[in-house]
Amino acid sequence: MNSNVKVRFAPSPTGYLHIGGARTALFNWLFARHNKGVFLLRIEDTDQQRSTEDATQAILDSMKWLGLDWDEGPYFQSQRLPTYKQHAERLVAEGKAFYDTDAEGRKAIRFQMQDGVTEINDLIHGIITFDTSLIEDFVILKADGFPTYNFACVVDDAGMGISHVIRGDDHISNTPKQIALYKAFGFAVPEFAHIPMILGEDGSRLSKRHGATSVTEYRDKGYLPHALVNFLALLGWSPGNDQEFISIQEMIEKFTLKRANKTSAQFNNTKLDWMNGQYVKNTPVERLTPDVKKFFEKSGIDLTKISEEWLFDLVSLHHERFKTFQDLLNQTRFFFADAIEYDQGAVDKFLRKEGVGELLKEVYTAVSLVNTFGKKTLEDCLRTLTEKLGVGFSKLAQPIRVAITGKSVSAGIFETMELMGREKTLKRLDYAVKNLCETSESVKF
RNA sequence: GCCCCCAUCGUCUAGUGGCCCAGGAUGCCAGGUUCUCAGCCUGGAGACAGGGGUUCAAAUCCCCUUGGGGGUACCA
C-alpha cells in the first residue's frame, strides 16, 4: 500500500450479489490493486425490512469465489448506529438539519438543502451540474434510528477515508445530495467515478426475469470464476486493443478508469458461454477434474465407484466439447445411469430402420470378441466389420451411438465405448437390438 | 411531469478531426476436416440513430430531435 487510493464496495444485503454488483466490485478491486491501494468491503444493511443474513453470506461467498479479496471489513452499517446518530445531531445543532414529523407521526431528521449549483467532475463522465433547488430536504436519520443510504454513505466514506467512489451510474443523481453533506460537515469530497450499469439481454434493467443474474447461480451452473471475471471486465472496460483473454494479473496492470466506458452494456449469456468454453479448453484436465468431481457430486451423481483415472479420462474426452460443468454433465449423464433415456427422434431415425437390428447384432458379436476393450481395437474391429458388410462407417456409428448413449450426438464412438466399458456397452447394444430396433408396426402386423 | 446519464455491426467493443467507403470478438450463414455434434480452419453478410451546424476534412467537436437507462422514498 503505497498510494492514497482507498476504495470500497458497498452492497446492500437485500439479495444475492448480481452481476452488475459483481462488476462494480471488480472495478473497485482492480482499481485498488492497480494503484496499490486499499479495497474495503462495507455492508449497507440499513434497511431493516429487506436486509438478510443469507444475502450477506451470499455476497461474501460470491466475492471469495470470484477472487475479489478485501483488505478491510466487512463493516456493517447496522453496527455503527451511534456514529450516524451523533453526526445527524451535530447537523441539527448547527442548524443544517431539523427534526420533522410526517403524516404517520414518524419523527425523523431531515437535511436542509441549500439552493445553488453543484458541479461534480466525474472521472468517467466529466463535469455534471445540478440545480440543488430541485432537490428537496431529505431524510438522513429515519424514525427507527437507522440512517438513510445517502447519509450513512457519506459518514462512512469520509470516516473511512475513501479516496475514490466507484459505483453504478444509477447513483449519479444521489451525488449532489452527498456532496451537500460533505460540505455541511466540512469533509473532503472524494473523487467520483460512475460506471455504466449492466442491462439484461433485452436492454431493460437487469432483474430476475432475465434468468440467471446472480454470481452464485453462475457458480452453481458450473462456470469458471476466471471466465466470469474476464467477461465482466470486458463489459464496460477494454484494455485498448483487440485482446479478449486477459489474466487477472494483466487486468490489474492495465486497468485504468480512463479506459472505462460510459455506455451501459447488455449482458450476453451466449458470449459468456463461449468464453467459459475457451477457459475450459485452456485449463489442464488435471486442474479441471477435481472441480468436475465436486460439481457432479453436488448434482447427485454417485461417484463412489468411479476412479479418479476414469473421471480424468471422461473430462479429457470431452475437454473441447463442453462449455460449463453443467454442460458436461448433460452430455455425459448416460455413463452414470443404469436405465438411460432415449431420444425418441434419434431412435426413430437410426434404430427403427430395416436391417439395423441385424447390423447391431453383428456389432454385438464382433465387439464381444475383442480382446482388449480399447478404442484402437474397437476401431479395428468395427472398421473390419463395415468392410465385411460392405457399408459406410456412418451406417454403423450412428445406430451404435444411439444404442449406447441414447442420443445421436456424443464424443467419438470408440472412445465412448472404451470409457463405458465392455459390460455396459454390450448390455446396451443387446437392449437396443431386443427393444428398440423392431418397429412397432412390424410387431403388430 | 421535472432532473440527470448514454447513443459504432443483433451483442461486447476498437476508434479521441485526416491512417476508417470503420478494425476485432461473439452470434449467424457457407465451405473444409469428420463416425454424429462440438471443436478447429477458411470465407461471407452485418454498424457510426436522424437532422442541422463548425472545419479544407467528423464516427470523432457543438446544437436539436428521437431512442434507451437512471433518479425524483423514513430503498439502497
Short mmCIF file of C-alpha atoms (C1' of nucleotides) in Angstrom, two decimals:
data_model
loop_
_atom_site.label_atom_id
_atom_site.label_comp_id
_atom_site.label_asym_id
_atom_site.label_seq_id
_atom_site.Cartn_x
_atom_site.Cartn_y
_atom_site.Cartn_z
CA MET A 1 0.00 0.00 0.00
CA ASN A 2 1.99 2.93 -1.14
CA SER A 3 -0.68 5.20 -2.52
CA ASN A 4 -3.52 7.24 -1.16
CA VAL A 5 -6.03 5.23 -3.05
CA LYS A 6 -8.72 3.69 -0.93
CA VAL A 7 -11.92 2.38 -2.45
CA ARG A 8 -14.82 0.35 -1.28
CA PHE A 9 -17.54 -1.94 -2.49
CA ALA A 10 -20.72 -1.29 -0.54
CA PRO A 11 -23.52 -3.68 -1.39
CA SER A 12 -26.79 -3.81 0.43
CA PRO A 13 -27.70 -7.32 1.57
CA THR A 14 -31.19 -7.32 0.18
CA GLY A 15 -30.49 -10.06 -2.32
CA TYR A 16 -27.69 -12.08 -3.85
CA LEU A 17 -24.75 -10.43 -5.48
CA HIS A 18 -25.89 -9.86 -9.03
CA ILE A 19 -23.56 -9.48 -11.93
CA GLY A 20 -23.90 -5.71 -12.03
CA GLY A 21 -22.77 -5.50 -8.43
CA ALA A 22 -20.02 -8.01 -9.12
CA ARG A 23 -18.74 -5.85 -11.95
CA THR A 24 -18.75 -2.79 -9.68
CA ALA A 25 -16.86 -4.77 -7.06
CA LEU A 26 -14.40 -5.95 -9.72
CA PHE A 27 -13.71 -2.44 -10.99
CA ASN A 28 -13.11 -1.20 -7.47
CA TRP A 29 -10.86 -4.14 -6.73
CA LEU A 30 -8.93 -3.71 -9.97
CA PHE A 31 -8.53 0.00 -9.32
CA ALA A 32 -7.23 -0.65 -5.82
CA ARG A 33 -4.82 -3.34 -6.93
CA HIS A 34 -3.59 -1.35 -9.89
CA ASN A 35 -2.84 1.62 -7.67
CA LYS A 36 -1.55 -0.46 -4.80
CA GLY A 37 -4.27 1.00 -2.66
CA VAL A 38 -6.81 -0.39 -0.23
CA PHE A 39 -10.03 -2.15 -1.09
CA LEU A 40 -12.61 -2.38 1.65
CA LEU A 41 -15.96 -4.04 1.93
CA ARG A 42 -18.90 -2.42 3.63
CA ILE A 43 -22.31 -3.96 4.03
CA GLU A 44 -25.03 -1.35 3.83
CA ASP A 45 -27.69 -3.05 5.88
CA THR A 46 -29.69 -0.01 6.88
CA ASP A 47 -32.96 -1.32 5.54
CA GLN A 48 -34.27 -3.39 8.41
CA GLN A 49 -37.12 -4.82 6.35
CA ARG A 50 -35.15 -6.11 3.42
CA SER A 51 -31.69 -6.94 4.70
CA THR A 52 -30.98 -10.58 5.45
CA GLU A 53 -28.07 -12.55 6.78
CA ASP A 54 -28.38 -15.06 3.97
CA ALA A 55 -27.85 -12.30 1.47
CA THR A 56 -24.81 -11.05 3.35
CA GLN A 57 -23.35 -14.53 3.34
CA ALA A 58 -24.09 -14.99 -0.34
CA ILE A 59 -22.35 -11.72 -1.15
CA LEU A 60 -19.28 -12.70 0.85
CA ASP A 61 -19.20 -16.15 -0.76
CA SER A 62 -19.56 -14.66 -4.22
CA MET A 63 -16.73 -12.22 -3.66
CA LYS A 64 -14.48 -15.01 -2.48
CA TRP A 65 -15.42 -17.25 -5.36
CA LEU A 66 -14.57 -14.50 -7.81
CA GLY A 67 -11.28 -13.95 -6.05
CA LEU A 68 -12.06 -10.39 -5.00
CA ASP A 69 -10.32 -10.24 -1.65
CA TRP A 70 -10.71 -7.19 0.53
CA ASP A 71 -8.19 -5.52 2.79
CA GLU A 72 -10.61 -4.10 5.34
CA GLY A 73 -14.00 -5.02 6.63
CA PRO A 74 -16.55 -6.16 6.14
CA TYR A 75 -18.01 -3.28 8.07
CA PHE A 76 -21.69 -3.36 8.85
CA GLN A 77 -23.60 -0.11 8.97
CA SER A 78 -26.13 -1.62 11.35
CA GLN A 79 -23.33 -1.78 13.90
CA ARG A 80 -22.45 1.85 13.56
CA LEU A 81 -25.76 3.40 14.53
CA PRO A 82 -24.36 5.65 17.29
CA THR A 83 -21.95 7.22 14.81
CA TYR A 84 -24.72 8.19 12.43
CA LYS A 85 -26.91 9.49 15.22
CA GLN A 86 -24.11 11.61 16.55
CA HIS A 87 -23.40 13.03 13.12
CA ALA A 88 -27.03 13.74 12.45
CA GLU A 89 -27.42 15.51 15.76
CA ARG A 90 -24.38 17.57 15.04
CA LEU A 91 -26.03 18.87 11.90
CA VAL A 92 -29.19 19.65 13.84
CA ALA A 93 -27.15 21.53 16.44
CA GLU A 94 -25.51 23.52 13.67
CA GLY A 95 -28.86 24.34 12.13
CA LYS A 96 -28.16 22.34 8.99
CA ALA A 97 -30.73 19.68 9.67
CA PHE A 98 -34.00 19.56 11.53
CA TYR A 99 -36.48 17.21 13.13
CA ASP A 100 -39.53 16.52 11.08
CA THR A 101 -42.65 14.54 11.76
CA ASP A 102 -44.61 13.11 8.85
CA ALA A 103 -48.31 12.37 8.46
CA GLU A 104 -47.91 8.97 10.11
CA GLY A 105 -46.37 10.61 13.13
CA ARG A 106 -42.87 9.30 12.49
CA LYS A 107 -40.14 11.62 13.70
CA ALA A 108 -37.03 11.79 11.54
CA ILE A 109 -34.13 14.11 10.89
CA ARG A 110 -34.03 15.91 7.58
CA PHE A 111 -31.13 17.64 5.96
CA GLN A 112 -31.72 21.15 4.77
CA MET A 113 -30.66 21.58 1.14
CA GLN A 114 -29.26 24.92 0.09
CA ASP A 115 -30.24 26.36 -3.27
CA GLY A 116 -27.40 26.62 -5.72
CA VAL A 117 -25.45 24.79 -8.35
CA THR A 118 -23.40 21.70 -7.61
CA GLU A 119 -20.80 20.55 -10.03
CA ILE A 120 -19.19 17.18 -9.95
CA ASN A 121 -16.19 16.31 -12.03
CA ASP A 122 -16.85 12.67 -12.63
CA LEU A 123 -13.80 10.64 -13.61
CA ILE A 124 -15.59 9.00 -16.44
CA HIS A 125 -18.40 11.37 -17.32
CA GLY A 126 -16.64 14.67 -16.92
CA ILE A 127 -18.48 17.62 -15.47
CA ILE A 128 -22.10 17.17 -14.44
CA THR A 129 -24.06 20.05 -12.98
CA PHE A 130 -27.12 20.00 -10.79
CA ASP A 131 -29.53 22.66 -9.67
CA THR A 132 -29.86 21.86 -5.98
CA SER A 133 -33.01 23.92 -5.61
CA LEU A 134 -34.69 20.99 -7.31
CA ILE A 135 -33.64 18.65 -4.52
CA GLU A 136 -35.89 18.54 -1.51
CA ASP A 137 -34.77 18.37 2.09
CA PHE A 138 -34.16 14.68 2.51
CA VAL A 139 -34.26 12.37 5.49
CA ILE A 140 -30.87 11.44 6.90
CA LEU A 141 -31.93 9.61 10.04
CA LYS A 142 -35.06 7.51 9.95
CA ALA A 143 -37.59 7.15 12.74
CA ASP A 144 -36.18 3.71 13.56
CA GLY A 145 -32.83 5.28 14.32
CA PHE A 146 -31.21 3.94 11.16
CA PRO A 147 -29.52 6.29 8.73
CA THR A 148 -30.65 6.57 5.14
CA TYR A 149 -28.38 5.50 2.32
CA ASN A 150 -27.11 8.92 1.33
CA PHE A 151 -26.26 9.82 4.88
CA ALA A 152 -24.58 6.64 6.01
CA CYS A 153 -22.68 6.54 2.77
CA VAL A 154 -21.16 9.98 3.33
CA VAL A 155 -20.42 9.50 7.01
CA ASP A 156 -18.67 6.22 6.21
CA ASP A 157 -16.87 7.19 3.04
CA ALA A 158 -15.49 10.25 4.81
CA GLY A 159 -14.82 8.43 8.07
CA MET A 160 -13.13 5.52 6.36
CA GLY A 161 -11.00 7.75 4.21
CA ILE A 162 -12.34 6.69 0.84
CA SER A 163 -10.47 8.48 -1.92
CA HIS A 164 -12.46 7.32 -4.93
CA VAL A 165 -16.11 6.40 -5.02
CA ILE A 166 -16.58 3.98 -7.90
CA ARG A 167 -20.18 2.89 -8.23
CA GLY A 168 -23.00 2.37 -10.70
CA ASP A 169 -24.26 5.40 -12.56
CA ASP A 170 -27.69 4.91 -11.03
CA HIS A 171 -26.09 6.84 -8.18
CA ILE A 172 -25.30 9.94 -10.20
CA SER A 173 -28.37 11.74 -9.01
CA ASN A 174 -27.53 10.94 -5.40
CA THR A 175 -24.18 12.61 -5.72
CA PRO A 176 -25.29 16.25 -5.30
CA LYS A 177 -27.06 15.30 -2.07
CA GLN A 178 -23.95 13.60 -0.83
CA ILE A 179 -21.74 16.49 -1.79
CA ALA A 180 -24.03 18.80 0.16
CA LEU A 181 -23.49 16.57 3.17
CA TYR A 182 -19.71 16.51 2.76
CA LYS A 183 -19.74 20.28 2.68
CA ALA A 184 -22.05 20.61 5.66
CA PHE A 185 -19.62 18.51 7.67
CA GLY A 186 -16.57 20.13 6.22
CA PHE A 187 -15.34 16.77 4.95
CA ALA A 188 -13.07 16.46 1.96
CA VAL A 189 -15.05 15.39 -1.09
CA PRO A 190 -13.71 12.22 -2.74
CA GLU A 191 -13.35 11.62 -6.45
CA PHE A 192 -16.36 10.08 -8.14
CA ALA A 193 -16.42 7.60 -10.99
CA HIS A 194 -19.83 6.43 -12.14
CA ILE A 195 -19.63 3.33 -14.21
CA PRO A 196 -22.48 2.31 -16.51
CA MET A 197 -24.99 -0.27 -15.49
CA ILE A 198 -25.34 -3.73 -16.90
CA LEU A 199 -28.63 -4.31 -18.64
CA GLY A 200 -30.46 -7.55 -19.34
CA GLU A 201 -30.32 -9.20 -22.74
CA ASP A 202 -33.35 -7.22 -23.85
CA GLY A 203 -31.82 -3.91 -22.87
CA SER A 204 -34.02 -3.33 -19.87
CA ARG A 205 -32.88 -3.20 -16.30
CA LEU A 206 -31.45 -6.48 -15.12
CA SER A 207 -33.90 -8.42 -12.99
CA LYS A 208 -34.86 -11.94 -12.07
CA ARG A 209 -36.93 -12.35 -15.19
CA HIS A 210 -33.69 -12.30 -17.19
CA GLY A 211 -32.85 -15.72 -15.81
CA ALA A 212 -29.57 -16.16 -14.01
CA THR A 213 -28.41 -12.82 -12.69
CA SER A 214 -26.57 -13.70 -9.52
CA VAL A 215 -22.99 -14.77 -9.18
CA THR A 216 -24.00 -17.81 -7.16
CA GLU A 217 -26.21 -19.01 -9.98
CA TYR A 218 -23.29 -18.92 -12.38
CA ARG A 219 -21.16 -20.75 -9.86
CA ASP A 220 -23.85 -23.39 -9.42
CA LYS A 221 -24.23 -23.85 -13.14
CA GLY A 222 -20.59 -24.71 -13.39
CA TYR A 223 -18.92 -21.63 -14.78
CA LEU A 224 -15.27 -20.91 -14.08
CA PRO A 225 -14.72 -17.84 -11.90
CA HIS A 226 -11.90 -16.50 -14.04
CA ALA A 227 -14.02 -16.73 -17.14
CA LEU A 228 -16.79 -14.76 -15.46
CA VAL A 229 -14.31 -12.18 -14.22
CA ASN A 230 -12.76 -11.85 -17.65
CA PHE A 231 -16.18 -11.48 -19.22
CA LEU A 232 -17.33 -8.93 -16.66
CA ALA A 233 -14.13 -6.91 -17.02
CA LEU A 234 -14.82 -6.53 -20.71
CA LEU A 235 -18.28 -5.21 -20.02
CA GLY A 236 -17.62 -1.51 -19.79
CA TRP A 237 -13.86 -1.64 -19.98
CA SER A 238 -11.31 -2.73 -22.52
CA PRO A 239 -7.54 -2.93 -22.48
CA GLY A 240 -7.48 -0.78 -25.59
CA ASN A 241 -6.72 -3.42 -28.15
CA ASP A 242 -8.43 -6.49 -29.52
CA GLN A 243 -7.44 -8.71 -26.65
CA GLU A 244 -10.27 -10.91 -25.39
CA PHE A 245 -8.46 -13.08 -22.87
CA ILE A 246 -6.83 -11.28 -20.02
CA SER A 247 -5.32 -12.82 -16.94
CA ILE A 248 -6.10 -11.28 -13.58
CA GLN A 249 -2.54 -10.06 -13.34
CA GLU A 250 -2.76 -8.39 -16.71
CA MET A 251 -6.09 -6.80 -15.81
CA ILE A 252 -4.54 -5.29 -12.72
CA GLU A 253 -1.64 -3.95 -14.73
CA LYS A 254 -3.80 -2.46 -17.44
CA PHE A 255 -6.83 -1.28 -15.53
CA THR A 256 -7.50 2.44 -15.57
CA LEU A 257 -10.74 4.35 -15.19
CA LYS A 258 -9.76 6.26 -18.28
CA ARG A 259 -10.45 3.17 -20.33
CA ALA A 260 -13.85 2.58 -18.75
CA ASN A 261 -16.91 3.16 -20.91
CA LYS A 262 -19.83 5.48 -20.36
CA THR A 263 -22.18 3.23 -22.20
CA SER A 264 -24.35 0.68 -20.50
CA ALA A 265 -23.82 -2.87 -21.66
CA GLN A 266 -26.26 -5.67 -22.24
CA PHE A 267 -25.35 -8.93 -20.64
CA ASN A 268 -24.92 -11.63 -23.24
CA ASN A 269 -25.04 -15.19 -21.99
CA THR A 270 -24.06 -16.65 -25.33
CA LYS A 271 -20.74 -14.88 -25.35
CA LEU A 272 -20.15 -15.77 -21.71
CA ASP A 273 -20.71 -19.41 -22.63
CA TRP A 274 -18.20 -19.15 -25.44
CA MET A 275 -15.67 -17.52 -23.16
CA ASN A 276 -16.19 -20.11 -20.46
CA GLY A 277 -15.71 -22.83 -23.04
CA GLN A 278 -12.43 -21.24 -24.05
CA TYR A 279 -11.30 -21.14 -20.45
CA VAL A 280 -12.28 -24.77 -20.05
CA LYS A 281 -10.26 -25.69 -23.11
CA ASN A 282 -7.27 -23.81 -21.83
CA THR A 283 -7.38 -25.30 -18.36
CA PRO A 284 -5.45 -28.56 -17.98
CA VAL A 285 -7.65 -31.59 -17.37
CA GLU A 286 -5.89 -32.36 -14.10
CA ARG A 287 -6.97 -28.97 -12.80
CA LEU A 288 -10.50 -29.35 -14.10
CA THR A 289 -11.17 -32.84 -12.82
CA PRO A 290 -11.40 -32.11 -9.07
CA ASP A 291 -13.93 -29.36 -9.77
CA VAL A 292 -15.88 -31.59 -12.11
CA LYS A 293 -15.96 -34.19 -9.37
CA LYS A 294 -17.34 -31.72 -6.87
CA PHE A 295 -19.89 -30.46 -9.34
CA PHE A 296 -21.09 -33.94 -10.26
CA GLU A 297 -21.39 -34.98 -6.64
CA LYS A 298 -23.33 -31.86 -5.83
CA SER A 299 -25.60 -32.67 -8.74
CA GLY A 300 -26.43 -36.06 -7.26
CA ILE A 301 -24.18 -38.27 -9.35
CA ASP A 302 -22.87 -41.23 -7.40
CA LEU A 303 -19.13 -41.33 -7.90
CA THR A 304 -18.26 -43.73 -5.10
CA LYS A 305 -17.40 -46.50 -7.55
CA ILE A 306 -15.75 -44.19 -10.04
CA SER A 307 -11.98 -43.92 -10.07
CA GLU A 308 -10.06 -40.69 -10.39
CA GLU A 309 -8.46 -42.04 -13.55
CA TRP A 310 -11.79 -42.77 -15.15
CA LEU A 311 -13.08 -39.30 -14.35
CA PHE A 312 -9.90 -37.82 -15.73
CA ASP A 313 -10.46 -39.75 -18.95
CA LEU A 314 -14.06 -38.58 -19.09
CA VAL A 315 -13.01 -34.96 -18.81
CA SER A 316 -10.21 -35.48 -21.33
CA LEU A 317 -12.55 -36.95 -23.85
CA HIS A 318 -14.98 -34.06 -23.56
CA HIS A 319 -12.46 -31.34 -22.87
CA GLU A 320 -13.10 -29.39 -26.06
CA ARG A 321 -16.77 -30.18 -26.19
CA PHE A 322 -18.27 -28.63 -23.09
CA LYS A 323 -18.72 -25.03 -22.08
CA THR A 324 -19.74 -25.41 -18.45
CA PHE A 325 -19.73 -28.22 -15.91
CA GLN A 326 -23.48 -28.39 -16.23
CA ASP A 327 -23.00 -28.78 -19.93
CA LEU A 328 -20.56 -31.63 -19.36
CA LEU A 329 -22.98 -33.33 -17.02
CA ASN A 330 -25.79 -33.10 -19.57
CA GLN A 331 -23.53 -34.59 -22.19
CA THR A 332 -22.27 -37.48 -20.12
CA ARG A 333 -25.19 -38.45 -17.91
CA PHE A 334 -25.71 -41.68 -19.79
CA PHE A 335 -22.43 -43.03 -18.44
CA PHE A 336 -23.76 -42.98 -14.91
CA ALA A 337 -27.38 -44.00 -15.27
CA ASP A 338 -28.48 -47.61 -15.24
CA ALA A 339 -31.51 -47.01 -17.37
CA ILE A 340 -30.78 -44.30 -19.87
CA GLU A 341 -33.23 -42.01 -21.52
CA TYR A 342 -33.53 -42.42 -25.25
CA ASP A 343 -34.08 -39.51 -27.55
CA GLN A 344 -37.18 -40.58 -29.44
CA GLY A 345 -36.21 -38.79 -32.62
CA ALA A 346 -32.79 -40.43 -32.63
CA VAL A 347 -34.29 -43.88 -32.02
CA ASP A 348 -36.77 -43.46 -34.86
CA LYS A 349 -34.14 -42.18 -37.21
CA PHE A 350 -31.30 -44.58 -36.53
CA LEU A 351 -32.70 -47.68 -34.83
CA ARG A 352 -36.18 -48.25 -36.13
CA LYS A 353 -34.95 -48.84 -39.62
CA GLU A 354 -34.92 -52.04 -41.58
CA GLY A 355 -31.80 -54.07 -41.07
CA VAL A 356 -30.47 -52.09 -38.15
CA GLY A 357 -31.29 -54.85 -35.70
CA GLU A 358 -29.21 -57.31 -37.70
CA LEU A 359 -26.45 -54.76 -38.03
CA LEU A 360 -26.26 -54.23 -34.30
CA LYS A 361 -26.30 -57.96 -33.71
CA GLU A 362 -23.20 -58.20 -35.87
CA VAL A 363 -21.70 -55.35 -33.90
CA TYR A 364 -22.52 -57.07 -30.65
CA THR A 365 -20.84 -60.27 -31.74
CA ALA A 366 -17.77 -58.58 -33.12
CA VAL A 367 -17.34 -56.34 -30.14
CA SER A 368 -17.83 -59.12 -27.65
CA LEU A 369 -14.90 -60.98 -29.23
CA VAL A 370 -12.46 -58.10 -28.89
CA ASN A 371 -9.50 -58.97 -26.68
CA THR A 372 -8.91 -55.67 -25.03
CA PHE A 373 -11.79 -53.25 -24.89
CA GLY A 374 -9.86 -50.21 -26.07
CA LYS A 375 -10.54 -47.60 -28.68
CA LYS A 376 -7.83 -48.89 -31.02
CA THR A 377 -9.01 -52.48 -31.03
CA LEU A 378 -12.63 -51.38 -31.21
CA GLU A 379 -11.91 -49.25 -34.20
CA ASP A 380 -10.04 -52.07 -35.97
CA CYS A 381 -12.84 -54.40 -35.15
CA LEU A 382 -15.63 -52.15 -36.40
CA ARG A 383 -13.78 -50.95 -39.50
CA THR A 384 -13.26 -54.56 -40.43
CA LEU A 385 -16.92 -55.22 -39.88
CA THR A 386 -18.01 -52.43 -42.19
CA GLU A 387 -15.77 -53.84 -44.90
CA LYS A 388 -17.19 -57.28 -44.42
CA LEU A 389 -20.73 -55.93 -44.58
CA GLY A 390 -19.93 -53.51 -47.33
CA VAL A 391 -21.45 -50.46 -45.63
CA GLY A 392 -20.14 -46.98 -44.89
CA PHE A 393 -18.92 -46.42 -41.39
CA SER A 394 -21.58 -43.87 -40.55
CA LYS A 395 -24.17 -46.59 -41.15
CA LEU A 396 -22.70 -48.31 -38.13
CA ALA A 397 -21.64 -45.44 -35.92
CA GLN A 398 -24.96 -43.70 -35.51
CA PRO A 399 -27.00 -46.76 -34.52
CA ILE A 400 -24.30 -47.72 -32.04
CA ARG A 401 -24.22 -44.21 -30.68
CA VAL A 402 -27.96 -44.08 -30.15
CA ALA A 403 -27.98 -47.57 -28.66
CA ILE A 404 -25.35 -46.86 -26.04
CA THR A 405 -25.84 -43.18 -25.31
CA GLY A 406 -29.49 -42.70 -26.13
CA LYS A 407 -28.62 -39.72 -28.29
CA SER A 408 -27.46 -39.01 -31.80
CA VAL A 409 -24.69 -36.78 -30.51
CA SER A 410 -21.71 -37.75 -28.42
CA ALA A 411 -17.94 -37.79 -28.33
CA GLY A 412 -16.08 -40.22 -30.58
CA ILE A 413 -17.80 -43.57 -30.65
CA PHE A 414 -14.73 -45.73 -29.95
CA GLU A 415 -13.61 -43.56 -27.08
CA THR A 416 -17.12 -43.52 -25.69
CA MET A 417 -17.35 -47.31 -25.86
CA GLU A 418 -13.98 -47.72 -24.23
CA LEU A 419 -14.91 -45.40 -21.41
CA MET A 420 -18.24 -47.11 -20.95
CA GLY A 421 -16.60 -50.48 -20.70
CA ARG A 422 -17.35 -53.85 -22.23
CA GLU A 423 -20.13 -54.91 -19.93
CA LYS A 424 -22.27 -51.80 -20.15
CA THR A 425 -21.68 -51.38 -23.86
CA LEU A 426 -22.75 -54.91 -24.65
CA LYS A 427 -25.72 -54.67 -22.33
CA ARG A 428 -26.98 -51.59 -24.11
CA LEU A 429 -26.39 -53.00 -27.57
CA ASP A 430 -28.33 -56.07 -26.56
CA TYR A 431 -31.12 -54.00 -25.10
CA ALA A 432 -31.36 -51.93 -28.25
CA VAL A 433 -31.48 -54.97 -30.51
CA LYS A 434 -34.23 -56.52 -28.45
CA ASN A 435 -36.32 -53.50 -27.60
CA LEU A 436 -35.62 -50.60 -29.87
CA CYS A 437 -34.84 -51.86 -33.33
CA GLU A 438 -38.05 -53.66 -34.25
CA THR A 439 -40.63 -51.17 -35.38
CA SER A 440 -43.92 -51.28 -33.58
CA GLU A 441 -45.60 -51.79 -36.96
CA SER A 442 -43.72 -54.99 -37.65
CA VAL A 443 -44.77 -56.33 -34.29
CA LYS A 444 -48.39 -55.56 -34.89
CA PHE A 445 -48.71 -56.86 -38.42
"C1'" G B 1 -44.07 15.78 -15.37
"C1'" C B 2 -39.17 17.51 -13.74
"C1'" C B 3 -33.75 16.44 -13.28
"C1'" C B 4 -29.50 13.54 -14.82
"C1'" C B 5 -26.74 9.95 -17.87
"C1'" C B 6 -26.00 7.44 -22.55
"C1'" A B 7 -26.05 6.58 -28.17
"C1'" U B 8 -20.38 2.45 -33.63
"C1'" C B 9 -22.45 -4.42 -36.69
"C1'" G B 10 -28.09 -8.46 -33.09
"C1'" U B 11 -24.47 -8.34 -28.68
"C1'" C B 12 -19.46 -6.87 -26.32
"C1'" U B 13 -16.16 -3.40 -28.22
"C1'" A B 14 -11.54 -0.59 -31.06
"C1'" G B 15 -11.73 4.22 -32.79
"C1'" U B 16 -10.40 10.80 -29.03
"C1'" G B 17 -10.58 15.53 -36.67
"C1'" G B 18 -7.45 13.08 -41.77
"C1'" C B 19 -4.33 6.26 -41.04
"C1'" C B 20 -11.95 4.37 -41.27
"C1'" C B 21 -16.36 3.66 -48.08
"C1'" A B 22 -14.90 1.92 -39.81
"C1'" G B 23 -10.99 -2.95 -37.06
"C1'" G B 24 -11.61 -7.29 -33.52
"C1'" A B 25 -14.70 -10.78 -30.77
"C1'" U B 26 -19.30 -13.26 -30.26
"C1'" G B 27 -23.58 -14.88 -32.67
"C1'" C B 28 -25.39 -16.01 -37.67
"C1'" C B 29 -24.59 -18.10 -42.87
"C1'" A B 30 -21.39 -21.04 -46.35
"C1'" G B 31 -17.24 -24.32 -47.23
"C1'" G B 32 -13.29 -27.62 -45.20
"C1'" U B 33 -11.74 -31.53 -41.51
"C1'" U B 34 -15.17 -35.97 -39.88
"C1'" C B 35 -18.47 -41.79 -37.17
"C1'" U B 36 -22.64 -37.54 -35.09
"C1'" C B 37 -22.25 -32.99 -32.65
"C1'" A B 38 -18.88 -29.77 -30.69
"C1'" G B 39 -14.03 -28.06 -31.68
"C1'" C B 40 -10.63 -26.28 -35.20
"C1'" C B 41 -9.55 -23.80 -40.21
"C1'" U B 42 -11.25 -20.62 -44.38
"C1'" G B 43 -14.74 -17.27 -46.42
"C1'" G B 44 -19.38 -14.19 -46.11
"C1'" A B 45 -23.43 -10.93 -44.63
"C1'" G B 46 -23.73 -7.26 -40.67
"C1'" A B 47 -22.96 -0.66 -37.53
"C1'" C B 48 -21.17 5.19 -36.96
"C1'" A B 49 -29.90 6.57 -34.59
"C1'" G B 50 -31.88 11.12 -37.55
"C1'" G B 51 -31.29 16.33 -38.73
"C1'" G B 52 -28.62 20.74 -38.51
"C1'" G B 53 -24.02 23.15 -37.82
"C1'" U B 54 -18.17 24.01 -37.05
"C1'" U B 55 -13.98 22.59 -40.33
"C1'" C B 56 -10.16 22.06 -46.20
"C1'" A B 57 -11.62 17.41 -43.57
"C1'" A B 58 -16.27 14.44 -38.45
"C1'" A B 59 -17.84 8.03 -36.16
"C1'" U B 60 -14.80 11.60 -33.64
"C1'" C B 61 -16.45 18.83 -31.74
"C1'" C B 62 -21.41 21.83 -30.91
"C1'" C B 63 -26.95 22.10 -31.08
"C1'" C B 64 -31.79 19.91 -31.75
"C1'" U B 65 -34.85 15.58 -32.30
"C1'" U B 66 -35.55 10.56 -31.38
"C1'" G B 67 -34.49 6.29 -28.62
"C1'" G B 68 -32.67 3.77 -24.20
"C1'" G B 69 -31.35 3.99 -19.00
"C1'" G B 70 -31.35 6.20 -14.10
"C1'" G B 71 -33.30 9.45 -10.25
"C1'" U B 72 -37.32 12.08 -8.15
"C1'" A B 73 -38.81 7.13 -0.88
"C1'" C B 74 -38.21 7.46 6.66
"C1'" C B 75 -34.96 1.52 -0.56
"C1'" A B 76 -30.06 1.20 -1.46
#
